[in-house]
mmCIF file of C-alpha atoms and ligand atoms in Angstrom:
data_model
loop_
_atom_site.group_PDB
_atom_site.id
_atom_site.type_symbol
_atom_site.label_atom_id
_atom_site.label_comp_id
_atom_site.label_asym_id
_atom_site.label_seq_id
_atom_site.Cartn_x
_atom_site.Cartn_y
_atom_site.Cartn_z
ATOM 1 C CA MET T 120 -16.797 61.124 41.013
ATOM 2 C CA SER T 121 -13.011 60.961 40.715
ATOM 3 C CA SER T 122 -11.477 59.843 37.429
ATOM 4 C CA PRO T 123 -10.185 56.282 37.052
ATOM 5 C CA PHE T 124 -6.567 55.300 37.468
ATOM 6 C CA VAL T 125 -5.525 54.592 33.870
ATOM 7 C CA VAL T 126 -3.007 51.863 33.069
ATOM 8 C CA ASN T 127 -1.340 52.276 29.673
ATOM 9 C CA TRP T 128 -0.232 48.847 28.508
ATOM 10 C CA GLY T 129 2.431 48.024 25.946
ATOM 11 C CA VAL T 130 2.607 44.479 24.550
ATOM 12 C CA MET T 131 5.724 42.680 23.418
ATOM 13 C CA GLY T 132 5.198 39.510 21.386
ATOM 14 C CA PRO T 133 1.886 39.775 19.515
ATOM 15 C CA GLY T 134 1.152 36.046 19.577
ATOM 16 C CA ARG T 135 -1.488 33.691 20.877
ATOM 17 C CA ILE T 136 -1.569 34.569 24.553
ATOM 18 C CA ALA T 137 -1.149 38.307 24.028
ATOM 19 C CA THR T 138 -4.309 38.252 21.899
ATOM 20 C CA LEU T 139 -6.311 36.524 24.617
ATOM 21 C CA PHE T 140 -4.954 38.632 27.463
ATOM 22 C CA VAL T 141 -5.449 42.021 25.825
ATOM 23 C CA ASN T 142 -8.948 41.315 24.492
ATOM 24 C CA ASP T 143 -9.869 40.015 27.914
ATOM 25 C CA PHE T 144 -8.869 43.125 29.823
ATOM 26 C CA LEU T 145 -10.250 45.509 27.188
ATOM 27 C CA ASN T 146 -13.580 43.834 26.594
ATOM 28 C CA SER T 147 -14.782 41.573 29.390
ATOM 29 C CA LYS T 148 -18.009 42.741 31.014
ATOM 30 C CA ASP T 149 -17.783 40.285 33.899
ATOM 31 C CA PRO T 150 -19.736 41.772 36.842
ATOM 32 C CA LEU T 151 -16.974 40.500 39.124
ATOM 33 C CA ARG T 152 -14.645 43.187 37.702
ATOM 34 C CA LYS T 153 -15.639 45.615 40.411
ATOM 35 C CA SER T 154 -12.798 48.125 40.043
ATOM 36 C CA VAL T 155 -13.355 48.370 36.276
ATOM 37 C CA LEU T 156 -17.121 48.639 36.541
ATOM 38 C CA ASP T 157 -17.025 51.291 39.252
ATOM 39 C CA LYS T 158 -14.369 53.098 37.179
ATOM 40 C CA THR T 159 -11.654 52.973 39.828
ATOM 41 C CA ILE T 160 -9.290 51.607 37.193
ATOM 42 C CA GLU T 161 -9.207 51.655 33.412
ATOM 43 C CA HIS T 162 -7.030 49.674 30.993
ATOM 44 C CA ARG T 163 -5.747 51.064 27.715
ATOM 45 C CA LEU T 164 -3.589 49.353 25.131
ATOM 46 C CA VAL T 165 -1.276 52.043 23.815
ATOM 47 C CA ALA T 166 1.520 50.140 22.047
ATOM 48 C CA VAL T 167 2.350 46.807 20.450
ATOM 49 C CA ALA T 168 5.836 45.695 19.471
ATOM 50 C CA SER T 169 6.841 42.835 17.212
ATOM 51 C CA SER T 170 10.449 41.670 16.987
ATOM 52 C CA SER T 171 9.953 40.616 13.373
ATOM 53 C CA SER T 172 8.114 43.441 11.590
ATOM 54 C CA VAL T 173 5.902 46.433 12.074
ATOM 55 C CA ASP T 174 3.366 44.662 9.839
ATOM 56 C CA ARG T 175 2.947 41.938 12.431
ATOM 57 C CA ALA T 176 2.287 44.538 15.120
ATOM 58 C CA GLN T 177 -0.130 46.296 12.775
ATOM 59 C CA LYS T 178 -1.900 42.999 12.004
ATOM 60 C CA PHE T 179 -2.290 42.371 15.731
ATOM 61 C CA LYS T 180 -3.797 45.836 16.176
ATOM 62 C CA ASP T 181 -6.116 45.568 13.156
ATOM 63 C CA GLU T 182 -7.182 41.940 13.290
ATOM 64 C CA SER T 183 -6.659 40.629 16.807
ATOM 65 C CA ILE T 184 -7.736 43.473 19.055
ATOM 66 C CA HIS T 185 -11.458 43.977 19.229
ATOM 67 C CA GLN T 186 -12.519 47.338 20.568
ATOM 68 C CA SER T 187 -14.418 50.253 19.115
ATOM 69 C CA SER T 188 -11.372 52.406 18.438
ATOM 70 C CA ASN T 189 -7.815 51.190 17.988
ATOM 71 C CA GLU T 190 -6.509 54.573 16.901
ATOM 72 C CA GLU T 191 -4.333 55.270 19.897
ATOM 73 C CA ILE T 192 -2.365 51.994 19.613
ATOM 74 C CA LYS T 193 1.179 52.587 18.341
ATOM 75 C CA CYS T 194 2.805 49.773 16.358
ATOM 76 C CA TYR T 195 6.520 49.066 16.496
ATOM 77 C CA GLY T 196 8.663 46.761 14.374
ATOM 78 C CA SER T 197 11.247 46.212 17.112
ATOM 79 C CA TYR T 198 11.142 45.729 20.845
ATOM 80 C CA ASP T 199 13.642 48.552 21.470
ATOM 81 C CA GLU T 200 11.142 51.173 20.326
ATOM 82 C CA ILE T 201 8.509 50.308 22.905
ATOM 83 C CA TYR T 202 10.974 50.872 25.769
ATOM 84 C CA ASP T 203 11.264 54.521 24.738
ATOM 85 C CA ASP T 204 7.545 55.181 24.329
ATOM 86 C CA PRO T 205 6.725 57.588 27.177
ATOM 87 C CA LYS T 206 3.021 56.674 27.035
ATOM 88 C CA VAL T 207 3.686 53.069 28.059
ATOM 89 C CA ASP T 208 3.446 52.486 31.835
ATOM 90 C CA ILE T 209 3.748 48.721 31.904
ATOM 91 C CA ILE T 210 4.976 46.161 29.389
ATOM 92 C CA TYR T 211 3.305 42.773 29.140
ATOM 93 C CA ILE T 212 6.001 40.407 27.851
ATOM 94 C CA ALA T 213 4.383 37.489 26.015
ATOM 95 C CA THR T 214 7.308 35.988 24.140
ATOM 96 C CA PRO T 215 8.833 32.480 24.262
ATOM 97 C CA ASN T 216 10.445 31.397 27.535
ATOM 98 C CA MET T 217 14.081 31.826 26.509
ATOM 99 C CA THR T 218 13.555 35.554 25.783
ATOM 100 C CA HIS T 219 11.953 36.403 29.151
ATOM 101 C CA PHE T 220 15.096 37.260 31.121
ATOM 102 C CA LYS T 221 16.698 39.563 28.591
ATOM 103 C CA LEU T 222 13.533 41.387 27.543
ATOM 104 C CA CYS T 223 12.404 41.912 31.117
ATOM 105 C CA TYR T 224 15.870 43.138 32.092
ATOM 106 C CA GLN T 225 15.787 45.652 29.250
ATOM 107 C CA ALA T 226 12.258 46.828 30.018
ATOM 108 C CA LEU T 227 13.107 47.415 33.685
ATOM 109 C CA THR T 228 16.336 49.171 32.737
ATOM 110 C CA HIS T 229 14.246 51.552 30.631
ATOM 111 C CA GLY T 230 12.030 52.328 33.597
ATOM 112 C CA LYS T 231 8.966 50.285 32.635
ATOM 113 C CA HIS T 232 6.858 48.208 35.016
ATOM 114 C CA VAL T 233 6.622 44.600 33.794
ATOM 115 C CA LEU T 234 4.148 41.740 33.765
ATOM 116 C CA LEU T 235 6.193 38.785 32.507
ATOM 117 C CA GLU T 236 4.575 35.604 31.199
ATOM 118 C CA LYS T 237 5.108 32.298 32.939
ATOM 119 C CA PRO T 238 7.483 30.581 33.483
ATOM 120 C CA PHE T 239 9.102 33.729 34.830
ATOM 121 C CA THR T 240 12.640 32.892 33.740
ATOM 122 C CA ILE T 241 14.696 29.946 32.554
ATOM 123 C CA ASN T 242 16.259 29.518 36.001
ATOM 124 C CA HIS T 243 16.432 30.785 39.561
ATOM 125 C CA ARG T 244 19.552 32.911 39.016
ATOM 126 C CA GLN T 245 17.804 34.937 36.329
ATOM 127 C CA CYS T 246 14.760 35.366 38.555
ATOM 128 C CA GLU T 247 16.894 36.764 41.371
ATOM 129 C CA ILE T 248 18.581 39.296 39.085
ATOM 130 C CA LEU T 249 15.277 40.638 37.756
ATOM 131 C CA THR T 250 13.806 40.844 41.247
ATOM 132 C CA ARG T 251 16.807 42.843 42.461
ATOM 133 C CA LEU T 252 16.701 45.157 39.461
ATOM 134 C CA ALA T 253 12.991 45.920 39.900
ATOM 135 C CA LYS T 254 13.574 46.672 43.593
ATOM 136 C CA GLU T 255 16.492 48.995 42.823
ATOM 137 C CA LYS T 256 14.404 50.854 40.277
ATOM 138 C CA HIS T 257 11.196 50.855 42.365
ATOM 139 C CA LEU T 258 9.286 49.251 39.506
ATOM 140 C CA PHE T 259 6.402 46.800 39.580
ATOM 141 C CA LEU T 260 7.304 43.260 38.549
ATOM 142 C CA MET T 261 5.137 40.147 38.525
ATOM 143 C CA GLU T 262 5.041 36.712 36.915
ATOM 144 C CA ALA T 263 1.846 36.351 34.879
ATOM 145 C CA TYR T 264 0.525 33.413 36.895
ATOM 146 C CA TRP T 265 -3.077 34.353 36.147
ATOM 147 C CA THR T 266 -4.719 31.398 37.934
ATOM 148 C CA LYS T 267 -3.954 32.918 41.321
ATOM 149 C CA PHE T 268 -6.399 35.762 40.609
ATOM 150 C CA ASN T 269 -9.186 33.506 39.391
ATOM 151 C CA PRO T 270 -12.160 33.616 41.830
ATOM 152 C CA VAL T 271 -12.070 29.816 42.170
ATOM 153 C CA TYR T 272 -8.509 29.993 43.515
ATOM 154 C CA ARG T 273 -9.314 33.020 45.685
ATOM 155 C CA GLU T 274 -12.445 31.499 47.213
ATOM 156 C CA ILE T 275 -10.695 28.240 48.061
ATOM 157 C CA CYS T 276 -8.007 30.311 49.803
ATOM 158 C CA ASP T 277 -10.755 32.094 51.738
ATOM 159 C CA TYR T 278 -12.226 28.762 52.854
ATOM 160 C CA LEU T 279 -8.929 27.138 53.750
ATOM 161 C CA PHE T 280 -7.060 30.106 55.179
ATOM 162 C CA GLY T 281 -9.616 32.247 56.853
ATOM 163 C CA SER T 282 -12.390 34.523 55.860
ATOM 164 C CA LYS T 283 -15.077 32.014 54.749
ATOM 165 C CA GLU T 284 -16.620 29.463 57.139
ATOM 166 C CA CYS T 285 -16.069 25.798 56.298
ATOM 167 C CA ASP T 286 -14.204 23.617 58.723
ATOM 168 C CA ILE T 287 -12.472 20.851 56.804
ATOM 169 C CA GLY T 288 -9.358 20.981 58.973
ATOM 170 C CA THR T 289 -5.790 21.479 57.925
ATOM 171 C CA ILE T 290 -4.255 20.718 54.552
ATOM 172 C CA GLU T 291 -2.363 17.418 54.372
ATOM 173 C CA ARG T 292 -1.834 16.713 50.696
ATOM 174 C CA VAL T 293 -2.304 18.215 47.229
ATOM 175 C CA ILE T 294 -2.645 16.143 44.065
ATOM 176 C CA SER T 295 -2.652 18.211 40.886
ATOM 177 C CA ASP T 296 -2.369 17.689 37.168
ATOM 178 C CA LEU T 297 -2.423 19.658 33.947
ATOM 179 C CA SER T 298 -2.349 17.587 30.792
ATOM 180 C CA MET T 299 -3.270 18.351 27.213
ATOM 181 C CA VAL T 300 -2.133 17.044 23.858
ATOM 182 C CA PHE T 301 0.511 19.137 22.094
ATOM 183 C CA PRO T 302 0.556 17.760 18.533
ATOM 184 C CA ARG T 303 4.112 17.218 17.381
ATOM 185 C CA ASN T 304 3.376 18.626 13.913
ATOM 186 C CA ASP T 305 1.528 21.774 15.042
ATOM 187 C CA PRO T 306 3.803 24.750 14.246
ATOM 188 C CA GLY T 307 2.071 26.744 17.013
ATOM 189 C CA MET T 308 3.328 24.206 19.537
ATOM 190 C CA GLU T 309 6.965 24.194 18.445
ATOM 191 C CA ARG T 310 7.952 26.047 21.595
ATOM 192 C CA ILE T 311 6.946 23.047 23.714
ATOM 193 C CA TYR T 312 9.286 20.648 21.918
ATOM 194 C CA LYS T 313 12.318 22.850 21.317
ATOM 195 C CA PRO T 314 14.951 23.048 24.063
ATOM 196 C CA GLU T 315 16.351 26.153 22.385
ATOM 197 C CA LEU T 316 13.055 27.964 23.112
ATOM 198 C CA GLY T 317 12.993 26.802 26.749
ATOM 199 C CA GLY T 318 10.588 23.952 26.012
ATOM 200 C CA GLY T 319 9.256 20.991 27.963
ATOM 201 C CA VAL T 320 5.940 20.475 29.708
ATOM 202 C CA ILE T 321 7.124 21.152 33.230
ATOM 203 C CA MET T 322 8.003 24.727 32.212
ATOM 204 C CA ASP T 323 4.868 25.165 30.128
ATOM 205 C CA ILE T 324 1.996 23.535 32.007
ATOM 206 C CA GLY T 325 3.572 21.653 34.929
ATOM 207 C CA ILE T 326 4.021 25.027 36.587
ATOM 208 C CA TYR T 327 0.228 25.295 37.011
ATOM 209 C CA ALA T 328 -0.023 21.919 38.700
ATOM 210 C CA LEU T 329 2.942 22.771 40.934
ATOM 211 C CA TYR T 330 1.573 26.167 41.929
ATOM 212 C CA TRP T 331 -1.499 24.471 43.491
ATOM 213 C CA ALA T 332 0.898 22.463 45.634
ATOM 214 C CA LEU T 333 3.067 25.422 46.605
ATOM 215 C CA GLY T 334 0.133 27.784 47.017
ATOM 216 C CA PHE T 335 -1.764 25.540 49.421
ATOM 217 C CA LEU T 336 0.985 23.603 51.220
ATOM 218 C CA ASP T 337 3.257 26.622 51.614
ATOM 219 C CA LYS T 338 1.169 29.727 50.964
ATOM 220 C CA ASP T 339 3.706 32.220 52.310
ATOM 221 C CA ASN T 340 6.964 30.442 51.392
ATOM 222 C CA LYS T 341 7.591 29.805 55.077
ATOM 223 C CA GLN T 342 8.421 26.103 54.732
ATOM 224 C CA ALA T 343 11.868 24.841 53.879
ATOM 225 C CA ILE T 344 12.270 23.850 50.218
ATOM 226 C CA PRO T 345 10.599 20.443 49.871
ATOM 227 C CA GLN T 346 12.419 17.254 48.998
ATOM 228 C CA ILE T 347 11.647 16.569 45.345
ATOM 229 C CA THR T 348 11.655 13.372 43.341
ATOM 230 C CA SER T 349 10.602 13.585 39.737
ATOM 231 C CA PHE T 350 10.488 11.423 36.626
ATOM 232 C CA ALA T 351 9.656 12.136 33.015
ATOM 233 C CA HIS T 352 9.405 10.665 29.569
ATOM 234 C CA ASN T 353 11.276 12.981 27.262
ATOM 235 C CA ALA T 354 10.549 13.796 23.624
ATOM 236 C CA ASP T 355 13.154 13.003 20.964
ATOM 237 C CA THR T 356 14.308 16.614 21.258
ATOM 238 C CA GLY T 357 15.296 16.004 24.893
ATOM 239 C CA VAL T 358 12.641 18.074 26.652
ATOM 240 C CA ASP T 359 10.234 16.449 29.129
ATOM 241 C CA ILE T 360 6.841 15.635 27.638
ATOM 242 C CA SER T 361 5.162 13.631 30.417
ATOM 243 C CA THR T 362 6.321 14.435 33.901
ATOM 244 C CA ALA T 363 5.571 13.577 37.536
ATOM 245 C CA ALA T 364 6.976 15.212 40.654
ATOM 246 C CA ILE T 365 6.570 14.341 44.319
ATOM 247 C CA LEU T 366 7.204 17.109 46.833
ATOM 248 C CA LYS T 367 7.736 16.152 50.462
ATOM 249 C CA TYR T 368 7.577 18.983 52.982
ATOM 250 C CA GLY T 369 9.273 18.897 56.382
ATOM 251 C CA ASN T 370 5.945 19.446 58.173
ATOM 252 C CA GLY T 371 4.554 16.087 57.006
ATOM 253 C CA THR T 372 2.589 17.318 53.998
ATOM 254 C CA LEU T 373 2.967 15.941 50.513
ATOM 255 C CA ALA T 374 2.204 16.907 46.913
ATOM 256 C CA VAL T 375 2.044 14.886 43.733
ATOM 257 C CA SER T 376 2.033 17.085 40.635
ATOM 258 C CA THR T 377 1.890 15.776 37.101
ATOM 259 C CA CYS T 378 1.693 17.174 33.600
ATOM 260 C CA SER T 379 1.685 15.751 30.137
ATOM 261 C CA GLY T 380 1.693 16.902 26.541
ATOM 262 C CA ILE T 381 0.672 13.500 25.186
ATOM 263 C CA VAL T 382 -2.527 12.764 27.093
ATOM 264 C CA LYS T 383 -5.561 14.871 27.793
ATOM 265 C CA ASN T 384 -7.042 14.986 31.273
ATOM 266 C CA GLU T 385 -10.743 15.707 31.278
ATOM 267 C CA GLY T 386 -11.029 14.682 34.907
ATOM 268 C CA HIS T 387 -10.753 16.865 37.942
ATOM 269 C CA ASP T 388 -7.271 18.347 37.984
ATOM 270 C CA VAL T 389 -6.825 19.334 41.622
ATOM 271 C CA LEU T 390 -7.531 17.528 44.890
ATOM 272 C CA ILE T 391 -6.679 19.165 48.206
ATOM 273 C CA ASN T 392 -6.960 16.646 51.032
ATOM 274 C CA CYS T 393 -7.524 18.074 54.489
ATOM 275 C CA THR T 394 -7.860 16.386 57.892
ATOM 276 C CA LYS T 395 -11.661 16.755 57.879
ATOM 277 C CA GLY T 396 -12.547 16.923 54.184
ATOM 278 C CA ARG T 397 -11.381 17.722 50.679
ATOM 279 C CA VAL T 398 -11.526 20.320 47.914
ATOM 280 C CA ILE T 399 -11.837 19.380 44.252
ATOM 281 C CA VAL T 400 -11.196 21.769 41.353
ATOM 282 C CA ASP T 401 -12.148 21.134 37.747
ATOM 283 C CA GLN T 402 -9.103 22.527 35.931
ATOM 284 C CA ALA T 403 -5.617 23.568 37.078
ATOM 285 C CA SER T 404 -4.877 26.584 34.857
ATOM 286 C CA HIS T 405 -8.317 27.959 34.071
ATOM 287 C CA PRO T 406 -10.598 26.753 36.878
ATOM 288 C CA THR T 407 -14.328 27.436 36.670
ATOM 289 C CA GLU T 408 -15.807 25.109 39.290
ATOM 290 C CA TYR T 409 -15.003 23.685 42.718
ATOM 291 C CA TRP T 410 -16.504 21.412 45.356
ATOM 292 C CA ILE T 411 -15.836 21.008 49.064
ATOM 293 C CA TYR T 412 -16.773 17.771 50.883
ATOM 294 C CA ASP T 413 -16.416 16.654 54.468
ATOM 295 C CA ASN T 414 -15.034 13.251 55.462
ATOM 296 C CA GLU T 415 -18.551 11.742 55.420
ATOM 297 C CA ASN T 416 -18.705 12.733 51.757
ATOM 298 C CA LYS T 417 -21.310 15.409 52.403
ATOM 299 C CA GLN T 418 -21.040 18.262 49.908
ATOM 300 C CA LEU T 419 -20.479 21.473 51.848
ATOM 301 C CA VAL T 420 -19.865 23.865 48.962
ATOM 302 C CA HIS T 421 -20.245 23.744 45.192
ATOM 303 C CA LYS T 422 -19.741 26.758 42.957
ATOM 304 C CA LYS T 423 -19.511 27.155 39.202
ATOM 305 C CA PHE T 424 -18.533 30.402 37.492
ATOM 306 C CA GLU T 425 -19.403 31.638 34.012
ATOM 307 C CA PHE T 426 -16.656 34.025 32.980
ATOM 308 C CA ASP T 427 -17.022 36.600 30.234
ATOM 309 C CA GLY T 428 -13.852 35.731 28.336
ATOM 310 C CA GLU T 429 -10.744 33.855 29.422
ATOM 311 C CA ALA T 430 -10.680 35.040 33.054
ATOM 312 C CA MET T 431 -7.264 36.584 32.445
ATOM 313 C CA TYR T 432 -8.801 39.996 33.187
ATOM 314 C CA PHE T 433 -8.664 39.222 36.922
ATOM 315 C CA GLU T 434 -4.877 39.255 36.659
ATOM 316 C CA ALA T 435 -4.856 42.497 34.640
ATOM 317 C CA ASP T 436 -7.206 44.173 37.113
ATOM 318 C CA HIS T 437 -5.049 43.053 40.022
ATOM 319 C CA VAL T 438 -1.962 44.529 38.345
ATOM 320 C CA ALA T 439 -3.818 47.810 37.756
ATOM 321 C CA GLU T 440 -4.918 47.916 41.390
ATOM 322 C CA CYS T 441 -1.316 47.327 42.532
ATOM 323 C CA LEU T 442 -0.073 50.128 40.264
ATOM 324 C CA SER T 443 -2.803 52.476 41.482
ATOM 325 C CA LYS T 444 -1.554 51.908 45.024
ATOM 326 C CA GLY T 445 2.069 52.466 44.024
ATOM 327 C CA LEU T 446 3.031 48.864 44.855
ATOM 328 C CA THR T 447 6.105 47.323 43.286
ATOM 329 C CA GLU T 448 5.002 43.737 43.999
ATOM 330 C CA SER T 449 1.712 41.936 44.111
ATOM 331 C CA PRO T 450 0.784 41.031 47.686
ATOM 332 C CA LEU T 451 -0.836 37.845 46.327
ATOM 333 C CA HIS T 452 1.812 36.640 43.901
ATOM 334 C CA THR T 453 5.085 37.971 45.249
ATOM 335 C CA MET T 454 8.482 37.682 43.638
ATOM 336 C CA ALA T 455 9.342 35.271 46.474
ATOM 337 C CA HIS T 456 6.666 32.940 45.083
ATOM 338 C CA ALA T 457 8.157 33.147 41.585
ATOM 339 C CA ALA T 458 11.647 32.633 43.021
ATOM 340 C CA ARG T 459 10.580 29.526 44.927
ATOM 341 C CA MET T 460 8.962 28.126 41.785
ATOM 342 C CA SER T 461 12.060 28.827 39.706
ATOM 343 C CA LYS T 462 14.174 26.858 42.211
ATOM 344 C CA ILE T 463 11.762 23.930 42.078
ATOM 345 C CA LEU T 464 11.691 23.984 38.273
ATOM 346 C CA ASP T 465 15.520 24.003 38.228
ATOM 347 C CA THR T 466 15.532 20.871 40.393
ATOM 348 C CA ILE T 467 12.914 19.036 38.356
ATOM 349 C CA ARG T 468 14.549 19.866 35.021
ATOM 350 C CA LYS T 469 17.856 18.588 36.381
ATOM 351 C CA GLN T 470 16.298 15.359 37.681
ATOM 352 C CA VAL T 471 14.470 14.602 34.432
ATOM 353 C CA GLY T 472 17.316 15.648 32.147
ATOM 354 C CA ASN T 473 15.661 18.583 30.404
ATOM 355 C CA VAL T 474 18.942 20.362 29.760
ATOM 356 C CA TYR T 475 19.150 23.781 28.106
ATOM 357 C CA SER T 476 22.222 25.350 26.509
ATOM 358 C CA GLU T 477 24.598 27.559 28.477
ATOM 359 C CA THR T 478 23.316 30.521 26.488
ATOM 360 C CA LEU T 479 19.766 29.998 27.720
ATOM 361 C CA GLU T 480 20.915 29.481 31.296
ATOM 362 C CA SER T 481 23.208 32.506 31.256
ATOM 363 C CA VAL T 482 22.586 35.809 32.987
ATOM 364 C CA GLY T 483 24.168 37.857 30.215
ATOM 365 C CA VAL T 484 21.982 40.581 28.743
HETATM 366 N N1 NDP Q 46 -0.761 32.592 30.716
HETATM 367 C C1 NDP Q 46 -1.130 31.667 29.853
HETATM 368 O O1 NDP Q 46 -2.191 31.072 29.927
HETATM 369 C C2 NDP Q 46 -0.239 31.325 28.739
HETATM 370 C C3 NDP Q 46 1.051 31.749 28.758
HETATM 371 N N2 NDP Q 46 1.883 31.463 27.736
HETATM 372 C C4 NDP Q 46 3.270 31.931 27.806
HETATM 373 O O2 NDP Q 46 3.378 33.046 26.933
HETATM 374 C C5 NDP Q 46 4.579 32.989 26.187
HETATM 375 C C6 NDP Q 46 4.249 33.054 24.700
HETATM 376 O O3 NDP Q 46 3.440 31.974 24.334
HETATM 377 P P1 NDP Q 46 2.438 32.028 23.061
HETATM 378 O O4 NDP Q 46 1.698 33.277 23.036
HETATM 379 O O5 NDP Q 46 1.692 30.754 23.064
HETATM 380 O O6 NDP Q 46 3.505 32.002 21.905
HETATM 381 P P2 NDP Q 46 3.354 32.513 20.379
HETATM 382 O O7 NDP Q 46 4.382 31.776 19.636
HETATM 383 O O8 NDP Q 46 1.948 32.462 19.946
HETATM 384 O O9 NDP Q 46 3.749 34.044 20.474
HETATM 385 C C7 NDP Q 46 4.983 34.468 20.953
HETATM 386 C C8 NDP Q 46 5.355 35.755 20.274
HETATM 387 O O10 NDP Q 46 6.673 36.079 20.722
HETATM 388 C C9 NDP Q 46 7.388 36.734 19.668
HETATM 389 N N3 NDP Q 46 8.755 36.201 19.600
HETATM 390 C C10 NDP Q 46 9.866 36.858 19.969
HETATM 391 N N4 NDP Q 46 10.958 36.120 19.804
HETATM 392 C C11 NDP Q 46 10.541 34.957 19.289
HETATM 393 C C12 NDP Q 46 11.220 33.776 18.875
HETATM 394 N N5 NDP Q 46 12.545 33.665 18.927
HETATM 395 N N6 NDP Q 46 10.489 32.760 18.405
HETATM 396 C C13 NDP Q 46 9.149 32.858 18.325
HETATM 397 N N7 NDP Q 46 8.450 33.963 18.701
HETATM 398 C C14 NDP Q 46 9.144 34.997 19.169
HETATM 399 C C15 NDP Q 46 6.619 36.520 18.385
HETATM 400 O O11 NDP Q 46 6.147 37.778 17.954
HETATM 401 P P3 NDP Q 46 7.105 38.819 17.189
HETATM 402 O O12 NDP Q 46 8.292 38.096 16.666
HETATM 403 O O13 NDP Q 46 6.234 39.387 16.153
HETATM 404 O O14 NDP Q 46 7.498 39.813 18.243
HETATM 405 C C16 NDP Q 46 5.419 35.661 18.763
HETATM 406 O O15 NDP Q 46 4.230 36.121 18.206
HETATM 407 C C17 NDP Q 46 5.307 31.742 26.661
HETATM 408 O O16 NDP Q 46 6.266 32.113 27.618
HETATM 409 C C18 NDP Q 46 4.236 30.886 27.311
HETATM 410 O O17 NDP Q 46 4.729 30.107 28.385
HETATM 411 C C19 NDP Q 46 1.413 30.812 26.640
HETATM 412 C C20 NDP Q 46 0.124 30.372 26.551
HETATM 413 C C21 NDP Q 46 -0.795 30.545 27.637
HETATM 414 O O1 LIG Q 47 0.133 28.668 29.961
HETATM 415 C C1 LIG Q 47 -0.363 27.826 29.247
HETATM 416 O O2 LIG Q 47 -1.603 27.401 29.469
HETATM 417 C C2 LIG Q 47 -2.380 26.852 28.450
HETATM 418 C C3 LIG Q 47 -1.591 26.050 27.459
HETATM 419 O O3 LIG Q 47 -2.376 25.883 26.322
HETATM 420 C C4 LIG Q 47 -0.324 26.718 27.053
HETATM 421 O O4 LIG Q 47 0.483 25.846 26.303
HETATM 422 C C5 LIG Q 47 0.455 27.179 28.232
HETATM 423 O O5 LIG Q 47 1.562 27.937 27.856
#
């Protein structure tokens, strides 16, 4: 048997999501992880960098990462050091939104592949620059939009775009929501409320609701940019905190995407209306269950998954598979998808008055 393709990960920003992501790809025993189970690929965490102190990186290694041996993980007290670590193949950047552009630019400049947390950048201009840089340097670059690799998302694509049988016609409309309460006094949620960190719910969770619309109404970015009308209630800090956007495509299809940080939605987050039926999904960012009905309300498909962990390992495995094939972009979540989203987010932020400083919007590095 040939040896696995090993991906040596470095992490920048040892916070909440980095903890979930890394433990997921190191530890999940989900039988759906075929390429890990058959040892085609293997993930290793080899370095962690904190911008504030080496102790924070060390604490992440000692207390947050759960695996039998953590010995080979290097800890750094600055981001600069991880760029020069020759063992690191790819850097997972899990820092607040306003740092994404600069840190990703630096990582690519130092010859590292990058998986960059969502939202990819503060604006479309920054997204274009990073995409160009990765191409020039022949490096892998992807926005960490993990939902696209979740089996729920993948199976619905199979039903609606091809390989699985279920004739519910063509897609006409997508209604999607992601809403959860972000307590104003929770220090862990500061990044949502602060414009100086690139806050606002459209950038944080609205992106998930919007990606269902873009992913199903315009899978390959072939449509013209939709007409967009959006409204929001903004927090006292100026960022949007409850937001609704309508997207009207030239081909007659429509999306309504909403998000809120002040109400919780326990209902079904996603509805995809087709000419002969509909698809319903339980949750927009972390789906576990979906249903397909025909127009007579007959249930054609119902599937519920039990994941071993957060289901972020599907994204990590996809990245590893791309790297093993020498790809510089994901075929499923291309940089064109991230670019289209960044344009749409620019428009919505402008319409709802979520205005960031010139420094955040700048392309200086
Ligand atoms: N894919 C997903 O499901 C999720 C994605 N995210 C995305 O991940 C990113 C990080 O979110 P999350 O993990 O919740 O955030 P946290 O605040 O928990 O962690 C962010 C980390 O970034 C580092 N950092 C660097 N510069 C700063 C700064 N100026 N202020 C604060 N922290 C800084 C900190 O580590 P140190 O200073 O030690 O380097 C910190 O631990 C965001 O872009 C968010 O949109 C968030 C949650 C879920
Ligand atoms: O990406 C995310 O998904 C889950 C939310 O809790 C979080 O705020 C957001 O960043």
